[in-house]
Coordinates of C-alpha atoms in Angstrom, one line a residue:
Chain A
M1 CA -67.4 7.1 -2.2
I2 CA -65.9 6.6 -5.7
R3 CA -66.1 3.2 -7.3
L4 CA -63.7 1.3 -9.6
H5 CA -65.2 -1.2 -12.0
D6 CA -62.3 -3.5 -12.4
N7 CA -60.7 -6.8 -13.0
L8 CA -57.9 -7.9 -10.7
S9 CA -55.8 -9.5 -13.4
S10 CA -55.8 -6.3 -15.5
G11 CA -52.7 -4.2 -15.6
N12 CA -54.9 -1.3 -16.7
G13 CA -56.9 -1.7 -13.6
Y14 CA -53.7 -2.0 -11.5
K15 CA -52.6 1.5 -12.7
V16 CA -55.7 3.0 -11.1
R17 CA -55.4 0.9 -7.9
L18 CA -51.7 1.8 -7.5
L19 CA -52.4 5.5 -7.9
L20 CA -55.4 5.5 -5.6
A21 CA -53.3 3.7 -2.9
Q22 CA -50.6 6.3 -3.3
L23 CA -53.1 9.2 -3.2
G24 CA -54.7 7.6 -0.1
V25 CA -58.1 7.7 -1.7
A26 CA -60.7 5.2 -0.4
Y27 CA -62.8 3.5 -3.0
E28 CA -65.2 0.6 -3.6
R29 CA -64.0 -2.0 -6.1
I30 CA -66.4 -4.0 -8.2
E31 CA -64.9 -7.1 -9.8
Y32 CA -65.9 -8.4 -13.2
D33 CA -65.1 -11.8 -14.6
I34 CA -63.8 -10.9 -18.0
D35 CA -63.4 -14.6 -19.0
R36 CA -67.1 -14.9 -18.6
G37 CA -67.9 -11.8 -20.6
E38 CA -69.2 -9.8 -17.6
T39 CA -68.1 -6.5 -19.3
R40 CA -70.0 -7.3 -22.5
T41 CA -73.5 -7.7 -21.1
P42 CA -76.2 -5.3 -22.4
E43 CA -76.4 -3.7 -19.0
F44 CA -72.6 -3.1 -18.8
L45 CA -72.5 -1.7 -22.4
R46 CA -75.5 0.5 -21.8
G47 CA -74.8 1.8 -18.3
I48 CA -71.0 1.6 -17.7
N49 CA -68.9 1.5 -20.9
A50 CA -70.2 1.1 -24.4
N51 CA -66.7 -0.2 -25.4
G52 CA -67.1 -3.2 -23.0
R53 CA -63.9 -2.8 -21.0
V54 CA -62.7 -2.2 -17.5
P55 CA -61.4 -0.2 -15.6
V56 CA -64.1 2.4 -15.4
L57 CA -64.1 5.0 -12.7
E58 CA -67.5 5.9 -11.3
T59 CA -67.5 9.3 -9.5
E60 CA -69.5 10.1 -6.4
G61 CA -71.8 12.1 -8.8
G62 CA -72.5 8.9 -10.8
E63 CA -70.4 9.8 -13.8
F64 CA -68.6 6.9 -15.6
L65 CA -65.1 7.5 -17.0
P66 CA -63.5 4.7 -19.0
E67 CA -59.8 4.3 -20.2
S68 CA -57.2 3.7 -17.6
N69 CA -54.9 6.5 -18.7
A70 CA -57.7 9.1 -18.7
I71 CA -58.7 7.9 -15.2
I72 CA -55.2 8.3 -13.8
F73 CA -54.8 11.7 -15.4
F74 CA -58.1 12.8 -13.9
L75 CA -57.1 11.5 -10.4
A76 CA -53.6 13.0 -10.5
E77 CA -54.8 16.5 -11.4
G78 CA -53.4 18.9 -8.8
T79 CA -51.1 16.3 -7.1
S80 CA -47.4 15.7 -7.3
Y81 CA -48.0 12.8 -9.7
L82 CA -48.7 15.2 -12.6
P83 CA -46.6 18.2 -13.5
D84 CA -48.4 21.5 -13.5
D85 CA -46.6 23.1 -16.5
P86 CA -48.2 22.6 -19.9
M87 CA -45.1 21.0 -21.5
G88 CA -44.6 18.6 -18.5
R89 CA -48.2 17.5 -18.8
A90 CA -47.8 17.1 -22.5
R91 CA -44.8 14.9 -22.0
V92 CA -46.7 12.8 -19.5
L93 CA -49.5 12.4 -22.1
S94 CA -47.0 11.5 -24.8
W95 CA -45.8 8.6 -22.7
L96 CA -49.3 7.6 -21.9
F97 CA -50.2 7.4 -25.6
F98 CA -47.0 5.5 -26.3
E99 CA -48.0 3.1 -23.6
Q100 CA -51.5 2.4 -25.1
Y101 CA -50.3 2.3 -28.8
S102 CA -46.8 0.9 -28.9
H103 CA -46.5 -0.9 -25.6
E104 CA -49.7 -2.4 -24.1
P105 CA -51.0 -4.2 -27.2
N106 CA -47.7 -5.9 -27.7
V107 CA -46.4 -6.5 -24.1
A108 CA -49.8 -7.1 -22.3
T109 CA -51.7 -9.2 -24.8
P110 CA -49.2 -12.2 -24.8
R111 CA -49.4 -12.2 -21.0
F112 CA -53.2 -12.2 -21.2
W113 CA -53.2 -15.2 -23.5
A114 CA -50.7 -17.0 -21.3
T115 CA -52.5 -16.3 -18.0
H116 CA -56.1 -16.7 -19.1
G117 CA -55.6 -20.1 -20.9
I118 CA -56.4 -18.6 -24.3
E119 CA -56.0 -21.2 -27.1
M120 CA -53.1 -20.4 -29.3
T121 CA -54.6 -20.7 -32.8
E122 CA -52.5 -20.3 -35.9
E123 CA -53.9 -16.7 -36.1
R124 CA -52.6 -16.0 -32.6
R125 CA -49.3 -17.6 -33.2
I126 CA -48.7 -15.3 -36.2
S127 CA -49.9 -12.3 -34.1
L128 CA -47.6 -13.3 -31.2
R129 CA -44.5 -13.1 -33.5
Q130 CA -45.4 -9.6 -34.5
K131 CA -46.2 -8.6 -30.9
R132 CA -42.8 -10.0 -29.6
E133 CA -41.0 -7.8 -32.1
L134 CA -43.0 -4.7 -31.5
G135 CA -43.0 -5.3 -27.7
R136 CA -39.2 -5.5 -27.7
A137 CA -39.0 -2.3 -29.7
A138 CA -41.2 -0.6 -27.1
L139 CA -39.0 -1.9 -24.3
G140 CA -36.0 -0.6 -26.3
V141 CA -37.5 2.9 -26.4
M142 CA -38.0 2.8 -22.7
E143 CA -34.4 1.5 -22.1
G144 CA -33.0 4.3 -24.1
H145 CA -34.9 6.9 -22.2
L146 CA -34.2 5.4 -18.8
A147 CA -30.4 5.2 -19.6
E148 CA -30.5 9.0 -19.2
N149 CA -33.4 9.6 -16.8
D150 CA -34.4 8.1 -13.5
F151 CA -38.1 8.5 -14.3
F152 CA -40.1 9.3 -17.5
V153 CA -40.9 13.0 -17.1
G154 CA -39.2 15.8 -15.2
G155 CA -36.9 13.7 -13.1
R156 CA -39.6 12.4 -10.7
Y157 CA -42.2 9.8 -10.3
T158 CA -45.4 10.7 -12.2
I159 CA -48.4 8.8 -13.7
A160 CA -46.2 8.2 -16.8
D161 CA -44.3 5.8 -14.6
V162 CA -47.5 4.4 -13.1
A163 CA -48.8 3.6 -16.6
L164 CA -45.7 2.1 -18.0
Y165 CA -44.9 0.1 -14.9
A166 CA -48.2 -1.7 -14.9
Y167 CA -47.5 -4.1 -17.8
T168 CA -43.7 -3.8 -17.9
H169 CA -43.0 -5.3 -14.5
V170 CA -45.1 -8.4 -15.4
A171 CA -43.9 -8.6 -19.0
P172 CA -42.0 -11.9 -18.2
E173 CA -45.4 -13.5 -17.6
G174 CA -46.0 -13.0 -21.3
G175 CA -42.6 -14.4 -22.3
F176 CA -40.6 -11.2 -22.5
D177 CA -37.1 -11.5 -21.1
L178 CA -36.1 -8.2 -19.3
E179 CA -32.4 -9.3 -18.9
P180 CA -31.4 -7.1 -22.0
Y181 CA -32.9 -4.0 -20.4
P182 CA -30.9 -3.2 -17.3
F183 CA -32.1 0.4 -17.0
V184 CA -35.7 -0.8 -17.2
R185 CA -35.0 -3.3 -14.4
A186 CA -33.4 -0.6 -12.3
W187 CA -36.4 1.7 -12.9
I188 CA -38.8 -1.1 -11.9
R189 CA -37.0 -1.3 -8.6
R190 CA -37.2 2.5 -8.2
V191 CA -41.0 2.5 -8.8
A192 CA -41.5 -0.4 -6.3
S193 CA -39.7 1.7 -3.7
Q194 CA -42.1 4.7 -4.0
P195 CA -44.1 5.7 -0.9
G196 CA -47.5 4.0 -0.9
Y197 CA -46.5 1.4 -3.5
V198 CA -48.8 -1.6 -3.6
P199 CA -47.9 -4.8 -5.6
Chain B
M1 CA -41.9 29.5 -35.4
I2 CA -43.0 26.0 -34.4
R3 CA -42.3 23.1 -36.7
L4 CA -44.3 20.0 -37.5
H5 CA -42.3 16.9 -38.4
D6 CA -45.0 15.2 -40.5
N7 CA -46.1 13.0 -43.4
L8 CA -48.9 14.3 -45.6
S9 CA -50.7 10.9 -45.9
S10 CA -50.8 10.4 -42.1
G11 CA -54.2 10.9 -40.4
N12 CA -52.2 11.4 -37.1
G13 CA -50.4 14.3 -38.8
Y14 CA -53.7 15.6 -40.2
K15 CA -55.1 16.0 -36.6
V16 CA -52.4 18.5 -35.8
R17 CA -52.6 20.3 -39.2
L18 CA -56.4 20.7 -38.8
L19 CA -56.1 22.1 -35.3
L20 CA -53.3 24.4 -36.2
A21 CA -55.4 25.8 -39.0
Q22 CA -58.3 26.3 -36.8
L23 CA -56.2 28.0 -34.1
G24 CA -54.6 30.2 -36.8
V25 CA -51.1 29.2 -35.7
A26 CA -48.4 29.6 -38.3
Y27 CA -45.9 26.7 -38.5
E28 CA -43.2 25.2 -40.7
R29 CA -43.9 21.7 -41.9
I30 CA -41.1 19.1 -42.6
E31 CA -42.2 16.2 -44.7
Y32 CA -40.7 12.7 -44.2
D33 CA -41.1 9.9 -46.8
I34 CA -42.2 7.0 -44.5
D35 CA -42.1 4.5 -47.3
R36 CA -38.4 5.2 -47.6
G37 CA -37.8 4.9 -43.8
E38 CA -37.0 8.5 -43.3
T39 CA -38.4 8.4 -39.7
R40 CA -36.2 5.4 -38.8
T41 CA -32.8 6.9 -39.5
P42 CA -30.3 7.1 -36.7
E43 CA -30.5 10.9 -36.8
F44 CA -34.3 10.9 -36.5
L45 CA -34.3 8.3 -33.7
R46 CA -31.6 10.1 -31.8
G47 CA -32.8 13.7 -32.3
I48 CA -36.5 13.7 -33.0
N49 CA -38.4 10.6 -31.8
A50 CA -36.8 7.4 -30.5
N51 CA -40.0 5.6 -31.4
G52 CA -39.5 6.4 -35.1
R53 CA -42.8 8.0 -35.9
V54 CA -44.4 11.3 -37.0
P55 CA -46.0 13.6 -36.2
V56 CA -43.6 15.3 -33.8
L57 CA -44.1 18.9 -32.7
E58 CA -40.9 21.0 -32.3
T59 CA -41.4 24.0 -30.1
E60 CA -39.7 27.4 -30.6
G61 CA -37.6 26.4 -27.7
G62 CA -36.4 23.3 -29.6
E63 CA -38.3 20.7 -27.5
F64 CA -39.6 17.7 -29.4
L65 CA -43.1 16.3 -28.5
P66 CA -44.3 13.1 -30.2
E67 CA -47.7 11.4 -30.2
S68 CA -50.5 13.2 -32.2
N69 CA -53.0 13.2 -29.3
A70 CA -50.5 14.6 -26.8
I71 CA -49.7 17.3 -29.4
I72 CA -53.3 18.4 -29.9
F73 CA -54.0 18.4 -26.2
F74 CA -50.9 20.6 -25.7
L75 CA -51.9 23.0 -28.5
A76 CA -55.6 23.2 -27.4
E77 CA -54.8 24.1 -23.7
G78 CA -56.6 27.4 -22.9
T79 CA -58.7 27.4 -26.1
S80 CA -62.3 26.5 -26.8
Y81 CA -61.1 23.2 -28.3
L82 CA -60.5 21.8 -24.8
P83 CA -62.9 22.0 -21.9
D84 CA -61.5 23.7 -18.8
D85 CA -63.3 21.6 -16.2
P86 CA -61.4 18.5 -15.0
M87 CA -64.2 16.0 -15.9
G88 CA -64.6 17.6 -19.4
R89 CA -60.9 17.3 -20.0
A90 CA -60.9 13.7 -18.7
R91 CA -63.8 12.8 -21.1
V92 CA -61.8 14.3 -24.0
L93 CA -58.8 12.2 -22.9
S94 CA -61.0 9.1 -22.6
W95 CA -62.0 9.5 -26.3
L96 CA -58.4 10.2 -27.3
F97 CA -57.3 6.9 -25.7
F98 CA -60.2 5.1 -27.3
E99 CA -59.0 6.5 -30.6
Q100 CA -55.5 5.3 -30.2
Y101 CA -56.3 1.9 -28.8
S102 CA -59.6 0.7 -30.2
H103 CA -60.0 2.8 -33.4
E104 CA -56.8 3.8 -35.1
P105 CA -55.0 0.4 -35.2
N106 CA -58.1 -1.1 -36.8
V107 CA -59.5 1.6 -39.0
A108 CA -56.3 3.3 -40.1
T109 CA -53.9 0.4 -40.7
P110 CA -56.0 -1.2 -43.6
R111 CA -56.1 2.2 -45.3
F112 CA -52.3 2.5 -44.9
W113 CA -51.9 -0.9 -46.5
A114 CA -54.3 -0.1 -49.3
T115 CA -52.8 3.4 -50.1
H116 CA -49.1 2.6 -49.7
G117 CA -49.1 -0.5 -51.9
I118 CA -48.2 -2.8 -49.0
E119 CA -48.1 -6.5 -50.0
M120 CA -51.0 -8.4 -48.5
T121 CA -49.1 -11.4 -47.1
E122 CA -51.1 -14.3 -45.4
E123 CA -50.1 -12.7 -42.1
R124 CA -51.7 -9.4 -43.1
R125 CA -54.8 -11.0 -44.6
I126 CA -55.4 -12.7 -41.2
S127 CA -54.7 -9.5 -39.4
L128 CA -57.1 -7.6 -41.8
R129 CA -60.0 -9.8 -40.8
Q130 CA -59.5 -9.0 -37.1
K131 CA -59.1 -5.3 -37.8
R132 CA -62.3 -5.3 -39.9
E133 CA -64.2 -6.7 -36.9
L134 CA -62.6 -4.5 -34.3
G135 CA -62.8 -1.4 -36.5
R136 CA -66.6 -2.0 -37.0
A137 CA -66.9 -2.4 -33.3
A138 CA -65.2 1.0 -32.7
L139 CA -67.4 2.7 -35.3
G140 CA -70.4 1.2 -33.5
V141 CA -69.3 2.7 -30.2
M142 CA -69.0 6.1 -32.0
E143 CA -72.4 5.6 -33.7
G144 CA -74.1 4.9 -30.3
H145 CA -72.6 8.0 -28.8
L146 CA -73.4 10.3 -31.7
A147 CA -77.0 9.0 -31.8
E148 CA -77.5 11.1 -28.6
N149 CA -74.8 13.8 -28.9
D150 CA -73.8 16.2 -31.7
F151 CA -70.1 16.1 -30.7
F152 CA -68.1 13.8 -28.5
V153 CA -67.7 15.9 -25.3
G154 CA -69.8 18.7 -23.8
G155 CA -72.0 19.3 -26.8
R156 CA -69.4 21.2 -28.8
Y157 CA -66.5 20.7 -31.1
T158 CA -63.3 19.7 -29.2
I159 CA -60.0 17.9 -30.0
A160 CA -61.9 14.6 -29.3
D161 CA -63.7 15.3 -32.6
V162 CA -60.5 16.3 -34.3
A163 CA -58.8 13.1 -33.3
L164 CA -61.7 10.8 -34.2
Y165 CA -62.5 12.6 -37.4
A166 CA -58.9 12.1 -38.8
Y167 CA -59.2 8.4 -39.7
T168 CA -63.0 8.0 -39.6
H169 CA -63.7 10.3 -42.6
V170 CA -61.2 8.4 -44.8
A171 CA -62.2 5.0 -43.4
P172 CA -63.7 4.0 -46.8
E173 CA -60.2 4.2 -48.3
G174 CA -59.4 1.2 -46.1
G175 CA -62.5 -0.7 -47.1
F176 CA -64.9 0.4 -44.3
D177 CA -68.4 1.1 -45.5
L178 CA -69.9 4.0 -43.5
E179 CA -73.4 3.4 -44.8
P180 CA -74.5 1.5 -41.6
Y181 CA -73.4 4.5 -39.5
P182 CA -75.8 7.4 -40.3
F183 CA -75.0 9.3 -37.1
V184 CA -71.3 9.1 -37.8
R185 CA -71.9 10.3 -41.3
A186 CA -73.9 13.3 -40.0
W187 CA -71.1 14.1 -37.5
I188 CA -68.5 14.0 -40.3
R189 CA -70.5 16.7 -42.1
R190 CA -70.8 18.7 -38.9
V191 CA -67.0 18.6 -38.4
A192 CA -66.3 19.6 -42.0
S193 CA -68.5 22.7 -41.5
Q194 CA -66.5 24.0 -38.5
P195 CA -64.8 27.4 -38.8
G196 CA -61.3 27.1 -40.1
Y197 CA -61.8 23.5 -41.3
V198 CA -59.2 22.3 -43.8
P199 CA -59.5 19.0 -45.8

């Protein structure tokens, strides 16, 4: 059975859990307490992910694959959650990289600070102002795309939606108001009504 | 002929230029002055990339594909620069996401500030300290992997190397000393000796 090295509060972990549920794939989940540094131990860094992060997928063959968006791409191969034409796949990847570069660092980190009781030092307060601005810009890019499309790629639900949904639907926990983004809110409802959806 | 919407100082643009040279694909290059905001005009945002960034690949069919790592994945499909087994491809993607999340924001941004004459405000000075620390951590992850592997995936040169090479080989321009990373330095020389390499 495959294993997911995971943390329940992680939106990156949730992407994988959501897709595995929709694919109907059974798996064993191993929880790490990231507040206690359990993904930064010498054993974890040596054996599971040298970059000290979860989620990491462990295959039945004992191979370890880090990076949430690489994991969901791997799991979605050959299924309806990933287009089979090269440009469709490239468009999915384009949104996955947008998510990791322009969206997640700005939308997810303020939520992490708020929900993990991280002390808001002067450094973090300055950083938070930048993240608010860049996070709203990322939500604006999504809003523009969703004004003309029901889903991110090819008119149907794919892992591009899975990836972007993970931190967008909980963005208010990090202080982002979704009121100015009606198309994003409608898309959140569409994703939540997909077969096999798990909250 | 395909077109590359680009900026010559961009390492993300360089990834695409390097791969296109190695593939022997002819293309037209369109240069944007990012210091003058040429990728943030209403025309650019509406017609080329709503996220206001280059590089963007324009296909012969007039489709626009943003995100450097999505572009090189798309161009490398079916070539020796991308493995054809699912786990090999997933490993390449894992490094591409590592590059965009853990490496580029920390290793590339200080270089951008230094080479584009960006004013070092107190905000940026604080941010620079964090980026130095995280950038060294990313270089450390690469060093550990390259201590045991000649290239990032499957023992041969792939787009994982292309992506990570882009900002690593010019990291000293952003104040990163590569002296403590001998395996990274040896890999930089290996990449530069690949057929079709362009500086």
